[in-house]
Amino acid sequence: DVKVTQSSRYLVKRTGEKVFLECVQDMDHENMFWYRQDPGLGLRLIYFSYDVKMKEKGDIPEGYSVSREKKERFSLILESASTNQTSMYLCATGEGSYEQYFGPGTRLTVT
Amino acid sequence: GQNIDQPTEMTATEGAIVQINCTYQTSGFNGLFWYQQHAGEAPTFLSYNVLDGLEEKGRFSSFLSRSKGYSYLLLKELQMKDSASYLCAVKHNTGGFKTIFGAGTRLFVKA
């Protein structure tokens, strides 16, 4: 079974703080993705990576950055958290054109 | 542009059949996924259609018409545990196989 883990299930941060969300997968997948999910908007792609040290912007990259130093680990960074970044963050992995496997999600609240 | 439309909510009765429709407009189409997401949980893969036609997998079937930009998910013999959100997602044939998700359809199964 593919296992995708995220560093926290729930996180509360203050406006302006730097926030790190980590995702680790154990299936040696090339592709990793970060999404945020908001009611009525569905899953929106923030960034994705198809190789170590490679990254591509998704649909809503503003206010975020990512890091992929090792194949199994993909980090999402909020440089200066804002209240409009309160959301559920989901990491996913996949191989080629096949399905994605999602982590359990991190519910981030920025106050 | 890219656009995926699916109904926001549907209600059906236990034991019945329900069809959840999805229409999409996108360039670089590679295939279409359906995912199931229970409240508070991560999405899980249900089906993947690349070619036109119906794919059956147990109680669930998925249909695709590429020329019409249309898909549906058919759930038979509904069970209470099928109450969940169903996400339609289009896979692109670009680097990294970016996936665009619809907002999801919340299905309520009543006794």
CSV table of C-alpha atoms in Angstrom, one decimal:
chain,number,residue,atom,x,y,z
A,1,ASP,CA,0.0,0.0,0.0
A,2,VAL,CA,1.1,3.5,-0.8
A,3,LYS,CA,1.7,5.6,2.2
A,4,VAL,CA,1.7,9.3,2.1
A,5,THR,CA,2.1,11.1,5.4
A,6,GLN,CA,1.9,14.8,6.4
A,7,SER,CA,3.6,16.4,9.3
A,8,SER,CA,0.5,17.6,11.1
A,9,ARG,CA,-3.2,17.0,11.0
A,10,TYR,CA,-4.0,20.3,12.6
A,11,LEU,CA,-2.0,23.5,12.8
A,12,VAL,CA,-2.7,27.0,14.2
A,13,LYS,CA,-0.4,29.8,13.3
A,14,ARG,CA,-0.3,33.6,13.6
A,15,THR,CA,-0.4,36.1,10.7
A,16,GLY,CA,3.1,36.8,9.4
A,17,GLU,CA,4.6,33.5,10.7
A,18,LYS,CA,6.6,31.3,8.3
A,19,VAL,CA,4.9,27.9,8.0
A,20,PHE,CA,6.3,24.6,6.9
A,21,LEU,CA,4.1,21.7,5.8
A,22,GLU,CA,5.9,18.5,5.1
A,23,CYS,CA,4.9,15.5,3.0
A,24,VAL,CA,6.6,12.2,2.8
A,25,GLN,CA,5.9,9.2,0.5
A,26,ASP,CA,7.3,5.7,0.6
A,27,MET,CA,6.5,4.5,-3.0
A,28,ASP,CA,9.3,6.1,-4.9
A,29,HIS,CA,6.8,8.1,-7.0
A,30,GLU,CA,8.3,10.7,-9.3
A,31,ASN,CA,5.4,13.2,-9.1
A,32,MET,CA,4.3,15.0,-5.9
A,33,PHE,CA,1.6,17.7,-5.6
A,34,TRP,CA,0.3,20.2,-3.1
A,35,TYR,CA,-3.4,21.2,-3.1
A,36,ARG,CA,-5.6,23.3,-0.9
A,37,GLN,CA,-9.2,22.5,-0.5
A,38,ASP,CA,-11.9,25.0,0.4
A,39,PRO,CA,-15.7,24.6,0.5
A,40,GLY,CA,-17.3,25.2,-2.8
A,41,LEU,CA,-14.0,25.5,-4.6
A,42,GLY,CA,-12.7,22.0,-4.5
A,43,LEU,CA,-9.1,21.0,-4.8
A,44,ARG,CA,-6.8,23.7,-6.3
A,45,LEU,CA,-3.3,22.9,-7.3
A,46,ILE,CA,-0.6,25.1,-5.6
A,47,TYR,CA,2.6,23.5,-6.9
A,48,PHE,CA,3.8,20.2,-8.2
A,49,SER,CA,7.2,18.5,-8.7
A,50,TYR,CA,8.1,15.8,-11.2
A,51,ASP,CA,11.6,15.3,-10.0
A,52,VAL,CA,14.0,16.2,-7.3
A,53,LYS,CA,14.8,19.9,-7.3
A,54,MET,CA,12.2,20.4,-10.0
A,55,LYS,CA,9.0,22.4,-9.4
A,56,GLU,CA,6.2,23.8,-11.4
A,57,LYS,CA,3.6,26.4,-10.4
A,58,GLY,CA,0.0,25.2,-10.2
A,59,ASP,CA,-3.1,27.4,-10.4
A,60,ILE,CA,-2.6,29.4,-7.2
A,61,PRO,CA,1.1,29.6,-6.3
A,62,GLU,CA,1.0,33.2,-4.9
A,63,GLY,CA,2.1,33.3,-1.3
A,64,TYR,CA,3.6,29.8,-1.4
A,65,SER,CA,6.9,28.2,-2.2
A,66,VAL,CA,8.0,24.5,-2.3
A,67,SER,CA,11.1,22.5,-1.8
A,68,ARG,CA,12.0,19.0,-3.0
A,69,GLU,CA,15.6,18.1,-2.0
A,70,LYS,CA,14.8,14.3,-1.8
A,71,LYS,CA,12.6,12.2,-3.9
A,72,GLU,CA,10.4,11.1,-1.0
A,73,ARG,CA,9.9,14.5,0.6
A,74,PHE,CA,8.0,17.6,-0.7
A,75,SER,CA,7.6,20.6,1.5
A,76,LEU,CA,5.2,23.5,1.2
A,77,ILE,CA,6.2,26.8,2.7
A,78,LEU,CA,4.1,29.8,3.5
A,79,GLU,CA,6.6,32.6,3.7
A,80,SER,CA,4.3,34.9,5.7
A,81,ALA,CA,1.0,33.3,6.6
A,82,SER,CA,-2.1,35.3,6.1
A,83,THR,CA,-5.7,34.6,7.2
A,84,ASN,CA,-6.8,33.8,3.6
A,85,GLN,CA,-4.4,30.9,3.7
A,86,THR,CA,-6.6,29.2,6.3
A,87,SER,CA,-7.5,26.0,4.6
A,88,MET,CA,-7.1,22.2,4.3
A,89,TYR,CA,-3.8,21.3,2.6
A,90,LEU,CA,-3.5,18.0,0.9
A,91,CYS,CA,-0.4,16.4,-0.5
A,92,ALA,CA,-0.5,13.8,-3.2
A,93,THR,CA,1.9,11.6,-5.1
A,94,GLY,CA,1.6,9.7,-8.4
A,95,GLU,CA,3.5,8.0,-11.2
A,96,GLY,CA,3.1,9.1,-14.8
A,97,SER,CA,-0.5,9.5,-15.9
A,98,TYR,CA,-1.9,7.2,-13.2
A,99,GLU,CA,-4.0,8.1,-10.2
A,100,GLN,CA,-2.8,10.2,-7.3
A,101,TYR,CA,-2.5,9.0,-3.7
A,102,PHE,CA,-3.4,11.6,-1.1
A,103,GLY,CA,-2.1,12.2,2.4
A,104,PRO,CA,-4.5,12.7,5.3
A,105,GLY,CA,-4.4,16.5,5.0
A,106,THR,CA,-3.4,19.3,7.3
A,107,ARG,CA,-6.0,21.7,8.5
A,108,LEU,CA,-4.2,25.0,8.9
A,109,THR,CA,-5.8,28.0,10.7
A,110,VAL,CA,-4.1,31.4,10.5
A,111,THR,CA,-5.2,33.8,13.2
B,1,GLY,CA,-9.4,27.8,-20.4
B,2,GLN,CA,-10.1,25.0,-18.1
B,3,ASN,CA,-13.5,24.3,-16.6
B,4,ILE,CA,-15.1,21.4,-14.9
B,5,ASP,CA,-18.7,21.4,-13.9
B,6,GLN,CA,-20.6,18.9,-11.7
B,7,PRO,CA,-23.7,19.3,-9.5
B,8,THR,CA,-23.1,20.6,-6.0
B,9,GLU,CA,-25.4,18.1,-4.2
B,10,MET,CA,-27.5,15.1,-4.8
B,11,THR,CA,-29.7,13.0,-2.7
B,12,ALA,CA,-30.7,9.3,-3.3
B,13,THR,CA,-32.3,6.4,-1.5
B,14,GLU,CA,-30.5,3.4,-0.2
B,15,GLY,CA,-30.7,0.6,-2.7
B,16,ALA,CA,-31.3,2.9,-5.7
B,17,ILE,CA,-29.1,3.9,-8.6
B,18,VAL,CA,-27.6,7.4,-8.9
B,19,GLN,CA,-25.7,9.1,-11.8
B,20,ILE,CA,-23.3,12.0,-11.1
B,21,ASN,CA,-22.5,14.0,-14.2
B,22,CYS,CA,-19.4,15.9,-15.1
B,23,THR,CA,-18.7,18.2,-18.0
B,24,TYR,CA,-15.3,19.6,-18.8
B,25,GLN,CA,-13.6,22.0,-21.2
B,26,THR,CA,-9.9,21.7,-21.3
B,27,SER,CA,-6.9,21.5,-23.6
B,28,GLY,CA,-4.3,18.7,-23.5
B,29,PHE,CA,-6.8,16.1,-22.2
B,30,ASN,CA,-5.2,12.9,-21.1
B,31,GLY,CA,-7.9,11.2,-19.1
B,32,LEU,CA,-10.6,11.6,-16.5
B,33,PHE,CA,-10.6,10.5,-12.9
B,34,TRP,CA,-13.3,10.0,-10.3
B,35,TYR,CA,-12.3,10.1,-6.6
B,36,GLN,CA,-14.4,9.6,-3.5
B,37,GLN,CA,-13.9,11.7,-0.5
B,38,HIS,CA,-15.7,11.0,2.9
B,39,ALA,CA,-16.0,14.0,5.2
B,40,GLY,CA,-12.8,14.8,7.0
B,41,GLU,CA,-10.8,12.3,4.9
B,42,ALA,CA,-8.5,12.3,1.9
B,43,PRO,CA,-9.8,11.6,-1.6
B,44,THR,CA,-9.4,8.0,-2.8
B,45,PHE,CA,-9.3,6.8,-6.3
B,46,LEU,CA,-12.4,5.2,-7.9
B,47,SER,CA,-11.9,5.1,-11.7
B,48,TYR,CA,-9.9,6.4,-14.6
B,49,ASN,CA,-11.2,6.7,-18.2
B,50,VAL,CA,-9.0,7.5,-21.2
B,51,LEU,CA,-11.1,6.1,-24.1
B,52,ASP,CA,-14.8,6.6,-24.8
B,53,GLY,CA,-17.1,4.1,-23.2
B,54,LEU,CA,-18.2,2.6,-20.0
B,55,GLU,CA,-15.8,1.1,-17.4
B,56,GLU,CA,-17.5,-1.1,-14.8
B,57,LYS,CA,-16.0,-1.9,-11.4
B,58,GLY,CA,-18.4,-3.6,-9.0
B,59,ARG,CA,-21.2,-1.3,-8.0
B,60,PHE,CA,-19.5,1.7,-9.6
B,61,SER,CA,-19.2,2.4,-13.3
B,62,SER,CA,-17.7,5.4,-15.1
B,63,PHE,CA,-18.5,6.7,-18.6
B,64,LEU,CA,-16.5,9.0,-20.9
B,65,SER,CA,-17.3,10.8,-24.1
B,66,ARG,CA,-14.3,12.8,-25.2
B,67,SER,CA,-16.0,14.4,-28.2
B,68,LYS,CA,-18.7,15.8,-25.8
B,69,GLY,CA,-16.5,16.6,-22.9
B,70,TYR,CA,-18.7,14.6,-20.7
B,71,SER,CA,-18.4,11.9,-18.1
B,72,TYR,CA,-20.6,10.3,-15.5
B,73,LEU,CA,-20.2,8.1,-12.4
B,74,LEU,CA,-22.9,5.5,-11.9
B,75,LEU,CA,-23.4,4.1,-8.4
B,76,LYS,CA,-25.7,1.0,-8.1
B,77,GLU,CA,-27.3,-0.6,-5.1
B,78,LEU,CA,-26.6,2.5,-3.0
B,79,GLN,CA,-25.4,2.0,0.6
B,80,MET,CA,-25.4,4.5,3.4
B,81,LYS,CA,-21.6,4.4,3.3
B,82,ASP,CA,-21.7,5.8,-0.2
B,83,SER,CA,-22.6,9.2,1.3
B,84,ALA,CA,-19.5,11.2,0.4
B,85,SER,CA,-18.2,13.8,-2.1
B,86,TYR,CA,-17.4,12.6,-5.6
B,87,LEU,CA,-14.7,14.5,-7.4
B,88,CYS,CA,-14.3,14.6,-11.1
B,89,ALA,CA,-10.8,15.4,-12.3
B,90,VAL,CA,-9.1,15.9,-15.6
B,91,LYS,CA,-5.6,14.8,-16.2
B,92,HIS,CA,-3.4,16.8,-18.6
B,93,ASN,CA,-0.8,15.4,-21.0
B,94,THR,CA,1.8,18.0,-19.9
B,95,GLY,CA,4.9,17.5,-17.9
B,96,GLY,CA,4.1,16.2,-14.5
B,97,PHE,CA,0.6,15.2,-15.6
B,98,LYS,CA,-1.1,18.1,-13.9
B,99,THR,CA,-4.7,17.3,-12.7
B,100,ILE,CA,-7.5,19.8,-12.5
B,101,PHE,CA,-10.3,18.9,-10.0
B,102,GLY,CA,-14.0,19.9,-10.1
B,103,ALA,CA,-15.6,21.3,-6.9
B,104,GLY,CA,-17.1,17.9,-6.2
B,105,THR,CA,-20.7,16.5,-5.8
B,106,ARG,CA,-21.9,15.8,-2.2
B,107,LEU,CA,-24.1,12.7,-2.3
B,108,PHE,CA,-26.5,12.1,0.6
B,109,VAL,CA,-27.9,8.5,0.8
B,110,LYS,CA,-31.0,8.3,2.9
B,111,ALA,CA,-32.7,5.2,4.3
